[in-house]
Coordinates of N, CA and C in Angstrom, one line a residue:
X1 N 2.2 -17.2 -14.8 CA 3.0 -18.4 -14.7 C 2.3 -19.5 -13.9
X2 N 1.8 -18.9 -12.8 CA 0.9 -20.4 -12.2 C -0.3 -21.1 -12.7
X3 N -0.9 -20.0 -13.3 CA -2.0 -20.6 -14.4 C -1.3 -21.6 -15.8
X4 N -0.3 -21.3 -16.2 CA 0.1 -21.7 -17.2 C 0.8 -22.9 -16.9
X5 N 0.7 -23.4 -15.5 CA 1.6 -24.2 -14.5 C 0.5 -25.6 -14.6
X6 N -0.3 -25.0 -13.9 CA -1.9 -25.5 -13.7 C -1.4 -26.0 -12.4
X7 N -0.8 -24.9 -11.5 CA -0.9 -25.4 -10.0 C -2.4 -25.7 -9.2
X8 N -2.3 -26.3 -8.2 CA -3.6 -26.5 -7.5 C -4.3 -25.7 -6.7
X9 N -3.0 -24.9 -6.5 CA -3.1 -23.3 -4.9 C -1.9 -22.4 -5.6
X10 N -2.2 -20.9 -5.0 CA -1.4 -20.4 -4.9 C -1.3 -19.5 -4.3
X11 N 0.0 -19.1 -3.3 CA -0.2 -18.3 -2.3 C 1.0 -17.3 -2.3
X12 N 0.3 -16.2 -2.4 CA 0.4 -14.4 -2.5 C 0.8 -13.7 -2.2
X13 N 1.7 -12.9 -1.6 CA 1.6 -11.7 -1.1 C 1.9 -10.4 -1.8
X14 N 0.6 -9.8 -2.1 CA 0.3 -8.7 -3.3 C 1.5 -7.6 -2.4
X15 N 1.4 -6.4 -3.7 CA 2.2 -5.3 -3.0 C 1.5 -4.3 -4.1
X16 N 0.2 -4.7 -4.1 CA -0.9 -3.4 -4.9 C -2.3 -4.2 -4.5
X17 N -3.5 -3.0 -4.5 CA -4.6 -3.3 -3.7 C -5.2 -4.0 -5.2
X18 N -4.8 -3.6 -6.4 CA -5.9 -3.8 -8.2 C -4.9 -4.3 -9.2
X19 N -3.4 -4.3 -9.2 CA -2.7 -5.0 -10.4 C -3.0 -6.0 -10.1
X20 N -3.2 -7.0 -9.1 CA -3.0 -8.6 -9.7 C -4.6 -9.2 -9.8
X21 N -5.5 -8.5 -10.0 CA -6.6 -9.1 -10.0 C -7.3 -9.7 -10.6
X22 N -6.9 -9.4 -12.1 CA -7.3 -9.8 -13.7 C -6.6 -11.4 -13.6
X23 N -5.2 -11.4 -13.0 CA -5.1 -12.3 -13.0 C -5.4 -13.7 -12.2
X24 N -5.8 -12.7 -11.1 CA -6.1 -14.0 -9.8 C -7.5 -14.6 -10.1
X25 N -8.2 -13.5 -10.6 CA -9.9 -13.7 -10.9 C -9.9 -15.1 -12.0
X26 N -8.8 -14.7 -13.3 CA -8.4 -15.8 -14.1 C -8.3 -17.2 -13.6
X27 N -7.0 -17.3 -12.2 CA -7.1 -18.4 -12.1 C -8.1 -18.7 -10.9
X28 N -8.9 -18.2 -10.6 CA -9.5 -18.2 -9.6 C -11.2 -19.3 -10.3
X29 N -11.1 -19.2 -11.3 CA -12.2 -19.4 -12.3 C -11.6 -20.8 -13.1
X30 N -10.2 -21.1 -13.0 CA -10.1 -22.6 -13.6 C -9.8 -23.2 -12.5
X31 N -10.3 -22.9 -10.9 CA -10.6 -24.0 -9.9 C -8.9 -23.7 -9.3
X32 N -8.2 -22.7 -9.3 CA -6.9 -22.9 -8.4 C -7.4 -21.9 -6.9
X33 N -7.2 -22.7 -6.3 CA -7.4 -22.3 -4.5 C -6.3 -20.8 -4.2
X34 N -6.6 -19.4 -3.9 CA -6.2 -19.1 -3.5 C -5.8 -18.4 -2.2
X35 N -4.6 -18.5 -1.6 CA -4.3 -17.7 -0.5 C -3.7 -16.6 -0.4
X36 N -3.9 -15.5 0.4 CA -2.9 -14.0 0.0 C -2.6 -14.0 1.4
X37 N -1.5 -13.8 1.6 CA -0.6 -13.2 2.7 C -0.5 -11.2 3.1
X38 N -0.6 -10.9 3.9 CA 0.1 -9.9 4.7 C -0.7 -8.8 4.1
X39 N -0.9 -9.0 2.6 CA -1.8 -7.3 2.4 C -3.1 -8.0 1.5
X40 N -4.0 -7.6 1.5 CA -5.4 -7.3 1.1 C -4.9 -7.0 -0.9
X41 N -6.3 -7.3 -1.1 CA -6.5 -6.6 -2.8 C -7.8 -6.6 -2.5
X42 N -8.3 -5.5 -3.6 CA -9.7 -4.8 -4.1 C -10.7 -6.0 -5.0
X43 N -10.3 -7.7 -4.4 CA -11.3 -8.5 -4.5 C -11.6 -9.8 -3.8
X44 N -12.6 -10.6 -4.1 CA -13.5 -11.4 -3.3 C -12.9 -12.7 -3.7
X45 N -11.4 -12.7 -4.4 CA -11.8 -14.1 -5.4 C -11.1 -14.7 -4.8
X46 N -10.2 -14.6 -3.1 CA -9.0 -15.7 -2.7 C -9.9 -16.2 -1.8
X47 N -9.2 -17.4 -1.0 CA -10.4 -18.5 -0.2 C -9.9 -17.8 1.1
X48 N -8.4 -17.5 1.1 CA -8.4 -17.2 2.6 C -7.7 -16.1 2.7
X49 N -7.5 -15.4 3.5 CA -6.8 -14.0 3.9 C -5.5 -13.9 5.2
X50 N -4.2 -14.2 5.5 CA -3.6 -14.1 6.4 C -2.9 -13.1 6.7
X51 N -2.7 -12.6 7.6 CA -2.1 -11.5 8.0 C -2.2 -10.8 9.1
X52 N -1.0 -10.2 9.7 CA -1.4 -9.3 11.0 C -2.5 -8.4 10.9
X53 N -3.2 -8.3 12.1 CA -4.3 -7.2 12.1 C -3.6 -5.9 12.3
X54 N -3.7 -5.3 10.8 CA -2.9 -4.3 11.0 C -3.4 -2.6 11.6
X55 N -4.9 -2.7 11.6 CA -6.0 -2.0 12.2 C -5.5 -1.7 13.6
X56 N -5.5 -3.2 14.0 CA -5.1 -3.2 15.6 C -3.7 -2.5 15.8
X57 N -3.1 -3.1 14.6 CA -1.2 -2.8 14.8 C -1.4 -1.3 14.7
X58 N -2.5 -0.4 14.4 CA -2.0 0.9 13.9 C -2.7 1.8 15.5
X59 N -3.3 1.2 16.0 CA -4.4 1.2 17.4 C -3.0 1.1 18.2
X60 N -2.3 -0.2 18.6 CA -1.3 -0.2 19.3 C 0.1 1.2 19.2
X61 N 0.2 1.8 18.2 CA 1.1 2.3 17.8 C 0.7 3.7 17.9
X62 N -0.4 4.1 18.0 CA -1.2 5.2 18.6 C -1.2 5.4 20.3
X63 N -1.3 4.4 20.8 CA -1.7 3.9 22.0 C -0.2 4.3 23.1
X64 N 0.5 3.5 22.2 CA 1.9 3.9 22.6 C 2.5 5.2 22.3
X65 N 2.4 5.7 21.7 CA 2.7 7.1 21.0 C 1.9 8.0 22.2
X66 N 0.5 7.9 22.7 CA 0.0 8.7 23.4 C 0.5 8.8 25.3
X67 N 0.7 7.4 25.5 CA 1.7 7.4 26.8 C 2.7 7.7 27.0
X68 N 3.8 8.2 25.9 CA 5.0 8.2 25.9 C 4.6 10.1 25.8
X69 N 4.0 10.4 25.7 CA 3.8 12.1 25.2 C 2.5 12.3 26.2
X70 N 1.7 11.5 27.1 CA 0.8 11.9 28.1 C -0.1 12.5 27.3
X71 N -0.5 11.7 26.0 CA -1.5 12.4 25.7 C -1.8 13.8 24.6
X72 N -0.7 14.4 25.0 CA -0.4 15.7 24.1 C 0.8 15.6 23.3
X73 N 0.7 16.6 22.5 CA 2.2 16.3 21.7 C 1.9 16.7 20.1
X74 N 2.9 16.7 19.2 CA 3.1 16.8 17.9 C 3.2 15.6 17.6
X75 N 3.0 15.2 16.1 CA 3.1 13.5 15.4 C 3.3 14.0 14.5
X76 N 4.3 13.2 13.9 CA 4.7 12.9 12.0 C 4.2 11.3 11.9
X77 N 3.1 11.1 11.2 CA 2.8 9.7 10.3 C 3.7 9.4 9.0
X78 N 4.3 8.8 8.9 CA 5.2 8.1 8.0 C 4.9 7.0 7.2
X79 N 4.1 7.5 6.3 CA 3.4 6.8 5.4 C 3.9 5.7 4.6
X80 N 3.3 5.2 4.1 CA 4.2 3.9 2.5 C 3.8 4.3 1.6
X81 N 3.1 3.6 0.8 CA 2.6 4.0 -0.6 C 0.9 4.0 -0.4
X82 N 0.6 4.9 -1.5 CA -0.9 4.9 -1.8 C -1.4 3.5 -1.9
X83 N -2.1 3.1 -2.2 CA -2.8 1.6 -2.4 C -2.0 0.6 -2.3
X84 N -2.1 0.9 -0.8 CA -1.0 -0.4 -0.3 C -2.1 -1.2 1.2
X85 N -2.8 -2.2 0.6 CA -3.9 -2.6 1.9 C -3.0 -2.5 2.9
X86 N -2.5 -3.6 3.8 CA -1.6 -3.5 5.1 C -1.6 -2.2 5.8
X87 N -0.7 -1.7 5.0 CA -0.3 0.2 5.3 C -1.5 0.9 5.6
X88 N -2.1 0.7 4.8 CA -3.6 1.7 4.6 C -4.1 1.8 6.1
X89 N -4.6 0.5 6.5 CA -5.0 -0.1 7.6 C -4.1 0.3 8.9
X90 N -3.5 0.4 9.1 CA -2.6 1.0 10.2 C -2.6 2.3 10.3
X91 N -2.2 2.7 8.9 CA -2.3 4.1 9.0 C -3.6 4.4 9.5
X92 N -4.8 3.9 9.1 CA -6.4 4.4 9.3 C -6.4 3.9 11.2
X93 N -5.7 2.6 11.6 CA -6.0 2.6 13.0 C -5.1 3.4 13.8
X94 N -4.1 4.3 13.4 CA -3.6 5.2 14.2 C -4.2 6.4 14.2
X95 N -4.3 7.0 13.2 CA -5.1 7.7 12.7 C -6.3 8.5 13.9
X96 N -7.2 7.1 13.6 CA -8.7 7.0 14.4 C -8.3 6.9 15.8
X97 N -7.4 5.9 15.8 CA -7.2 5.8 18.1 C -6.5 7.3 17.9
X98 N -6.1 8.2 17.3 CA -5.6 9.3 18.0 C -6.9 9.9 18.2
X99 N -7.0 10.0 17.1 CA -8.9 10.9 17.4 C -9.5 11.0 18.8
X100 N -9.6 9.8 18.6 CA -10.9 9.3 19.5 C -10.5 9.4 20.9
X101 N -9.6 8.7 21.2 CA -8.0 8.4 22.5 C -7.8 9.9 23.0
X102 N -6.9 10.4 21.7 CA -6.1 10.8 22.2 C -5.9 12.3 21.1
X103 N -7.3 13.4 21.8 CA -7.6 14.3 21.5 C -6.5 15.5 21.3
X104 N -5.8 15.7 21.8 CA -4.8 17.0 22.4 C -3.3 16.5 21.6
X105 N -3.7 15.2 21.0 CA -1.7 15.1 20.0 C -2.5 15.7 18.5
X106 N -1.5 15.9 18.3 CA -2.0 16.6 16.5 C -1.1 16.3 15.7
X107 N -1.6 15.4 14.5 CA -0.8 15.1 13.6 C -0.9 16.3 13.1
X108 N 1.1 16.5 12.6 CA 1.4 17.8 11.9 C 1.1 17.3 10.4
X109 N 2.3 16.2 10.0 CA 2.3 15.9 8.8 C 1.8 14.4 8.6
X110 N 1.4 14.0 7.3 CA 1.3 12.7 7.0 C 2.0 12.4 6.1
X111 N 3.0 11.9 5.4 CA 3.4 12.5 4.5 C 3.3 10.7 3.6
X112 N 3.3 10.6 2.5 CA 3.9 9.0 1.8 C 5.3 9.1 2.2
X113 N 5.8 8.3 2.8 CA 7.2 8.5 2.8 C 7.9 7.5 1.0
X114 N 7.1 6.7 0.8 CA 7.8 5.6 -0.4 C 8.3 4.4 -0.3
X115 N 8.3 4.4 -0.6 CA 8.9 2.3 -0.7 C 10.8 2.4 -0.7
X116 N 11.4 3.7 -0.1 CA 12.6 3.2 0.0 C 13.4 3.8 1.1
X117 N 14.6 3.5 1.7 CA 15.2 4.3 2.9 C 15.7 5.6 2.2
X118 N 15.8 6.0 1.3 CA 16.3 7.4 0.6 C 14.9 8.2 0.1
X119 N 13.6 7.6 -0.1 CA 12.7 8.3 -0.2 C 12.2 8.8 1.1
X120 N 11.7 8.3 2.2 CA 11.6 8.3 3.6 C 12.2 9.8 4.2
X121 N 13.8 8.9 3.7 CA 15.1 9.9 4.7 C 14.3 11.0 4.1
X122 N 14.7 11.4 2.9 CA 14.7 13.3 2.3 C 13.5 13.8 2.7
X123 N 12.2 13.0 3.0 CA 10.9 13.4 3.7 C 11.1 13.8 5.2
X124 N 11.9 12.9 5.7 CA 11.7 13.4 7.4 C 12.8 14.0 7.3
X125 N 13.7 14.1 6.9 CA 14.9 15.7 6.9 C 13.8 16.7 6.4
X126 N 13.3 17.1 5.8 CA 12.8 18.0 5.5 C 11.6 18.5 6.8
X127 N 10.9 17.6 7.1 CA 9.5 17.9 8.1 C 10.6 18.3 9.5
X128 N 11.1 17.7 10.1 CA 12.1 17.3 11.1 C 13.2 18.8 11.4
X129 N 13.6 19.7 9.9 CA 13.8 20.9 10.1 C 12.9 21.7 10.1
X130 N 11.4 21.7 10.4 CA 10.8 22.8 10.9 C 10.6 23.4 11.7
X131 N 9.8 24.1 12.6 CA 10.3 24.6 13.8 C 8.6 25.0 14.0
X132 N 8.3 24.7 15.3 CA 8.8 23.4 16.2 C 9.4 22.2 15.7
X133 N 10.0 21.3 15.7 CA 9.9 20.1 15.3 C 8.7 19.5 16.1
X134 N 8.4 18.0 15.6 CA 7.5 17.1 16.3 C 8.0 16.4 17.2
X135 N 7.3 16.2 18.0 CA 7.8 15.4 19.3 C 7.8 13.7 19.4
X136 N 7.4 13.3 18.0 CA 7.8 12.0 17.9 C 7.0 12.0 16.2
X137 N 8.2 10.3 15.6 CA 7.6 9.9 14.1 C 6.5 8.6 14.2
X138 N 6.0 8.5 14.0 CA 5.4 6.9 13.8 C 5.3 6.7 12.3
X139 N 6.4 5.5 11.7 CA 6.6 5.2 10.6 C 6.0 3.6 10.8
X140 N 5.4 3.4 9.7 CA 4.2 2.5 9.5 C 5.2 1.1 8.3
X141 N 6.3 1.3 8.1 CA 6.7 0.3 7.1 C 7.9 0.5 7.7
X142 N 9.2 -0.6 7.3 CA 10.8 -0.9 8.1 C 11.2 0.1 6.8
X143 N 11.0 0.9 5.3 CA 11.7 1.5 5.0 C 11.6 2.8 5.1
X144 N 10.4 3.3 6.0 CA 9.8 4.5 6.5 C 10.7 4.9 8.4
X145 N 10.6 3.1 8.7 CA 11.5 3.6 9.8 C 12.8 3.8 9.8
X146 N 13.6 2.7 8.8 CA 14.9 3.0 8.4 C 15.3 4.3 8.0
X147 N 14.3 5.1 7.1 CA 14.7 6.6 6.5 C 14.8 7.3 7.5
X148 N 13.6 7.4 8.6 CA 13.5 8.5 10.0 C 14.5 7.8 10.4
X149 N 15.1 7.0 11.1 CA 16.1 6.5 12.1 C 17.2 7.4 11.2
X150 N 17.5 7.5 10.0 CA 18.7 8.0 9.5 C 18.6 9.6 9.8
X151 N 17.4 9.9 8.9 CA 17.6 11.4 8.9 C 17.6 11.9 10.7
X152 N 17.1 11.4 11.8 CA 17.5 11.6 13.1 C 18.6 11.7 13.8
X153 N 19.5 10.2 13.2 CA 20.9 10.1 13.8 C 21.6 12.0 12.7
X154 N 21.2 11.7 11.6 CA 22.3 12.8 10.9 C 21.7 13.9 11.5
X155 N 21.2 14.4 12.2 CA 20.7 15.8 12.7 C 20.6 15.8 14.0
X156 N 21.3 14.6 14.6 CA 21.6 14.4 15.9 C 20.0 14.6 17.1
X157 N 19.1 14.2 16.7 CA 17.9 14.1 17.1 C 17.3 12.7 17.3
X158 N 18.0 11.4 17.6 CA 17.4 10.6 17.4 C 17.2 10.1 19.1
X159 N 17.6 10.9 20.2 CA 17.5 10.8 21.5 C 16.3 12.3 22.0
X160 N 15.6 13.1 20.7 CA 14.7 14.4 21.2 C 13.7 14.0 20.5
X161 N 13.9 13.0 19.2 CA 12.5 12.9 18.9 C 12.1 12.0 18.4
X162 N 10.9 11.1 19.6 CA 10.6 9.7 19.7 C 10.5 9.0 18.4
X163 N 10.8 8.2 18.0 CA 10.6 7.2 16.9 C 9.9 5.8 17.0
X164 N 8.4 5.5 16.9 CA 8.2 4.6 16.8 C 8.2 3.8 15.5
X165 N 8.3 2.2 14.9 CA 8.4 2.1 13.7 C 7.7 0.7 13.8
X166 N 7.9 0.0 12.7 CA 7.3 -0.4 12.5 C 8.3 -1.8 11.3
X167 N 8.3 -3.2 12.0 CA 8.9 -4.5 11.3 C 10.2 -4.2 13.0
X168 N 10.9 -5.2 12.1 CA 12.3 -5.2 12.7 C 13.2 -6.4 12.2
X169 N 14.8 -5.0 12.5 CA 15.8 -6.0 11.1 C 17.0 -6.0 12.4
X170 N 18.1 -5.8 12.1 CA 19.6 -5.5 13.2 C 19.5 -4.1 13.4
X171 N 19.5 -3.6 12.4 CA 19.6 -1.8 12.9 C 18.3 -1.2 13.7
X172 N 17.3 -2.1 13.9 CA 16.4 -1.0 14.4 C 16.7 -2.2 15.4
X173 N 16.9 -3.0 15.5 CA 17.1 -3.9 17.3 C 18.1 -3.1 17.5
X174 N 19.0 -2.4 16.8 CA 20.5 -2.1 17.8 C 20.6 -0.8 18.0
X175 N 19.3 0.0 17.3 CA 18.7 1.3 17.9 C 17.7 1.6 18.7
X176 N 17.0 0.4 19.1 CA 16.3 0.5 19.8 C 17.1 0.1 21.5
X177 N 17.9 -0.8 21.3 CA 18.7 -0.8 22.6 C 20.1 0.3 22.7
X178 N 20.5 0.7 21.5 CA 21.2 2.2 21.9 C 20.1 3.2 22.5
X179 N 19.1 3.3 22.6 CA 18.1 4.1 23.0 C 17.9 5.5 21.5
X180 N 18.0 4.6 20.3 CA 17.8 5.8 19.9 C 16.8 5.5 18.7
X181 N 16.2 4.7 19.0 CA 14.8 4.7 18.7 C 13.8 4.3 19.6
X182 N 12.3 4.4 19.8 CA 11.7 4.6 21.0 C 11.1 2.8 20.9
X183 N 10.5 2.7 19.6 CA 10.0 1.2 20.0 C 10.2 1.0 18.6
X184 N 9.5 -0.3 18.4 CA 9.3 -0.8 17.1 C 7.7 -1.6 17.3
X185 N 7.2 -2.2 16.1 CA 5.8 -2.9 16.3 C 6.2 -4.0 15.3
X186 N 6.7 -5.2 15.7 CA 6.7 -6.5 15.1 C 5.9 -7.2 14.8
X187 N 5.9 -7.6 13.6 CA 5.0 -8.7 12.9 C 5.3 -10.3 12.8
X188 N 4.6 -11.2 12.7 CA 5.0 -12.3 12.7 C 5.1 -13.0 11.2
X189 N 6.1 -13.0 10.7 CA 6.2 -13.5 8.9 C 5.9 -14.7 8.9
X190 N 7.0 -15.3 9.9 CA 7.3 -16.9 9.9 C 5.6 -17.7 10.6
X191 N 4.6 -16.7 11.1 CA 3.6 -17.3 11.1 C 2.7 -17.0 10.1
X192 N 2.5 -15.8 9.6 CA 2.1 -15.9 8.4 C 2.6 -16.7 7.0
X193 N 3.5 -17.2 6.7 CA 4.3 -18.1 5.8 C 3.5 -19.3 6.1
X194 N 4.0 -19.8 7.1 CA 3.3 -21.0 7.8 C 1.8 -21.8 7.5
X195 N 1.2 -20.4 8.1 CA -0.4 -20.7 8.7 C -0.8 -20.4 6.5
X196 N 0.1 -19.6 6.0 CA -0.3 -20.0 4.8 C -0.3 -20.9 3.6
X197 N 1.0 -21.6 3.9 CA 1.1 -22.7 3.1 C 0.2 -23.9 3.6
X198 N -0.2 -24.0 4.8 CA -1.1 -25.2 5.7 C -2.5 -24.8 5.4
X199 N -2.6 -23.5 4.9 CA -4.3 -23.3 4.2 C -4.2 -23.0 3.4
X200 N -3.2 -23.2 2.0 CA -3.3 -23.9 1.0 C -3.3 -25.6 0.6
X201 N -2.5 -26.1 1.5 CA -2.5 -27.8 1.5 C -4.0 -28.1 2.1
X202 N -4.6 -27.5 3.1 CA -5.6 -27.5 3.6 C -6.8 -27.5 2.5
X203 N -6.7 -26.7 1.7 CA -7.7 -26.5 0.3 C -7.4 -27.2 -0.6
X204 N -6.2 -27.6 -1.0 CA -6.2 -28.5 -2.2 C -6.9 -30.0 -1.2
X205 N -6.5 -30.1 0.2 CA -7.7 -31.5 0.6 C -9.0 -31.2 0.8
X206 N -9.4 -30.1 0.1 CA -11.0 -30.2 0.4 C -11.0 -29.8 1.7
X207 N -10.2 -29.5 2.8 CA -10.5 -29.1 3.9 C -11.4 -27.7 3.8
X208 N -11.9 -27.6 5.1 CA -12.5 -25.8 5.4 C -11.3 -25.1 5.7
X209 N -11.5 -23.9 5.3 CA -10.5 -22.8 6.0 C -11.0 -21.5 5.9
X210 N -10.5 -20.8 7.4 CA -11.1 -19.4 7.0 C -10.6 -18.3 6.4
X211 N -12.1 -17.6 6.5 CA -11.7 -16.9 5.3 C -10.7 -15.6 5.4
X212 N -10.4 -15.4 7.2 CA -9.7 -14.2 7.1 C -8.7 -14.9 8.6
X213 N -7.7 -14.9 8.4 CA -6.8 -15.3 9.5 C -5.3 -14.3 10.3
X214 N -5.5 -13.9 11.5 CA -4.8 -12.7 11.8 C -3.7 -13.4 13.0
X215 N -2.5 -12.6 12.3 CA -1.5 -12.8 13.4 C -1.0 -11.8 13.9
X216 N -0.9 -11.7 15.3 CA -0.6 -10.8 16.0 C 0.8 -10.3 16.1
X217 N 0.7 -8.3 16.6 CA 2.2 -8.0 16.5 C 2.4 -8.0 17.7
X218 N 3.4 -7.1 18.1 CA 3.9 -6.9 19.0 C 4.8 -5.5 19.6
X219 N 4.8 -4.7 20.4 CA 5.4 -3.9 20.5 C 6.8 -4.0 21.3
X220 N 7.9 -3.8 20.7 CA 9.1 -4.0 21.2 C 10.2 -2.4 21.5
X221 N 10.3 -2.9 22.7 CA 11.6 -1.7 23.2 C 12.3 -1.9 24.0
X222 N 13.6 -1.4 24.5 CA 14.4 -1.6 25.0 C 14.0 -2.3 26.7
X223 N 13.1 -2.5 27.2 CA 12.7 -2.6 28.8 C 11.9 -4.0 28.3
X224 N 11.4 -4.2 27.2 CA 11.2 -5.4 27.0 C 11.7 -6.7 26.2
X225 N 12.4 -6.2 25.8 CA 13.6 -6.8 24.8 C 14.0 -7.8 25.2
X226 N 14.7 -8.1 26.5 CA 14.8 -9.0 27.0 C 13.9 -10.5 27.9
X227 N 12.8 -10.1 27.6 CA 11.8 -10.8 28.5 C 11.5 -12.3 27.3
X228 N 11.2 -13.5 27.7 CA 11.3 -14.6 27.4 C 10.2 -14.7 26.0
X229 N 8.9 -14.0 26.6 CA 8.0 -13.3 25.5 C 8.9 -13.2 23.6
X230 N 9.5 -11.8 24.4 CA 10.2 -10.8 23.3 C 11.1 -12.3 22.4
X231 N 11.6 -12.2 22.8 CA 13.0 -13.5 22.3 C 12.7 -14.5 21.8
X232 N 11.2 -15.2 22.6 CA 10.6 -16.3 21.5 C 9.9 -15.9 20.0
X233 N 9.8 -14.4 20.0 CA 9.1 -14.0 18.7 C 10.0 -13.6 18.0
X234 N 11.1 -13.0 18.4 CA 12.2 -12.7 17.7 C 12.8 -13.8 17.1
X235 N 13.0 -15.0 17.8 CA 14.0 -16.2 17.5 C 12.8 -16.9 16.6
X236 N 11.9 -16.7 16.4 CA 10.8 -18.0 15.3 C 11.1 -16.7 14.3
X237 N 11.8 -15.4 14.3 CA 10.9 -14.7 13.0 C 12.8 -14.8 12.4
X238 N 14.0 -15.4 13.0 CA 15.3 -14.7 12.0 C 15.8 -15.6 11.1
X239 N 16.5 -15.5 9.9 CA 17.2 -14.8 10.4 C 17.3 -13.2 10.4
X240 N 17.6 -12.1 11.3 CA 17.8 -10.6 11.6 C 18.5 -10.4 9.4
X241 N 17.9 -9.5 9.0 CA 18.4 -8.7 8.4 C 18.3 -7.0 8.4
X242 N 19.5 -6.9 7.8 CA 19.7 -4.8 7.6 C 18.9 -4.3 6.5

């Protein structure tokens, strides 16, 4: 549609690493500038790249996962989909900081949880009744944490076994201050949106822009929720949805 538009820019955010490339390459070749937001694809042909470092975001989420457990402990990774850049990348930096960090935690399972709160849920009900259970989830997408947040509250575990996740909507702010989720790791949309439409207008003026531009998350929980920090990132990113 934007090729057949004959827009000047166009800006992206894929939700596969190789469907859209035949066509971006297309318009990429009759001179339309582009920018991709929040996830990565398997080519060279956009001008600029925005998005949280989600490498770092998966490092952070490790990091905290290993303080809250001293180090030792059981993990469930709560995966998205297969060829999903963003995801990938998080998953790979929690992954590696456990390794490296944080020798003595052992991921049990990794599982794809799926792209929905009912694919998620029936995954972590299922891992969640084993025995031992895990001593905490780290879900990498808001429909991976939405699924564990459910299947916890229905098995009355959502105060035995830590939940870190990942976005944030009303339910996981109002589970995270019920205390019954452990944290969350926020991203910033409303600067990614931003900083992307300003380096598309930026390229259709012939300006420079780089080629990879990262916006930082954040780790949110109940002890920090309230701090001036917390509330200015929250209040630029709503409105809150469920």
């Amino acid at each position: 549609y934007g090729i057949r538009q004959n827009f000047n820019a166009i800006v992206l955010a894929p939700n596969h690493v190789a469907l859209p490339v035949p066509v971006l390459k297309t318009a990429k070749a009759q001179g339309i500038s582009l920018v991709l937001m929040d996830s990565n694809i398997n080519c060279d042909c956009h001008d600029s790249f925005i998005a949280s470092d989600n490498y770092k975001a998966g490092q952070k989420a490790a990091r905290y996962a290993a303080s809250l457990l001293r180090g030792g402990g059981r993990l469930v990774l709560a995966r998205h989909l297969e060829n999903h850049a963003s995801t990938h990348e998080r998953e790979r930096g929690f992954l590696e900081t456990i390794a490296s960090e944080a020798p003595h935690m052992t991921v049990v399972a990794d599982p794809y949880a799926g792209s929905s709160v009912g694919s998620a849920y029936r995954i972590i009900t299922n891992l969640i009744a084993d025995s031992p259970p895990p001593d905490a989830i780290v879900a990498v997408g808001e429909e991976a944490t939405l699924g564990s947040l459910r299947a916890l509250k229905e098995k009355g575990l959502e105060r035995k076994i830590k939940l870190i996740g990942f976005d944030f909507n009303t339910t996981i702010r109002n589970a995270i201050l019920n205390h019954e989720m452990t944290a969350t790791i926020m991203q910033n949309p409303y600067q990614m949106g931003y900083r992307g439409v300003k380096a598309a207008r930026d390229l259709i003026q012939g300006k420079t822009v780089a080629a990879r531009i990262h916006t930082d998350t954040t780790v949110i929980t109940a002890e920090n929720y309230p701090t001036a920090e917390v509330q200015n990132i929250i209040e630029s990113n709503t409105p809150l949805t469920e």
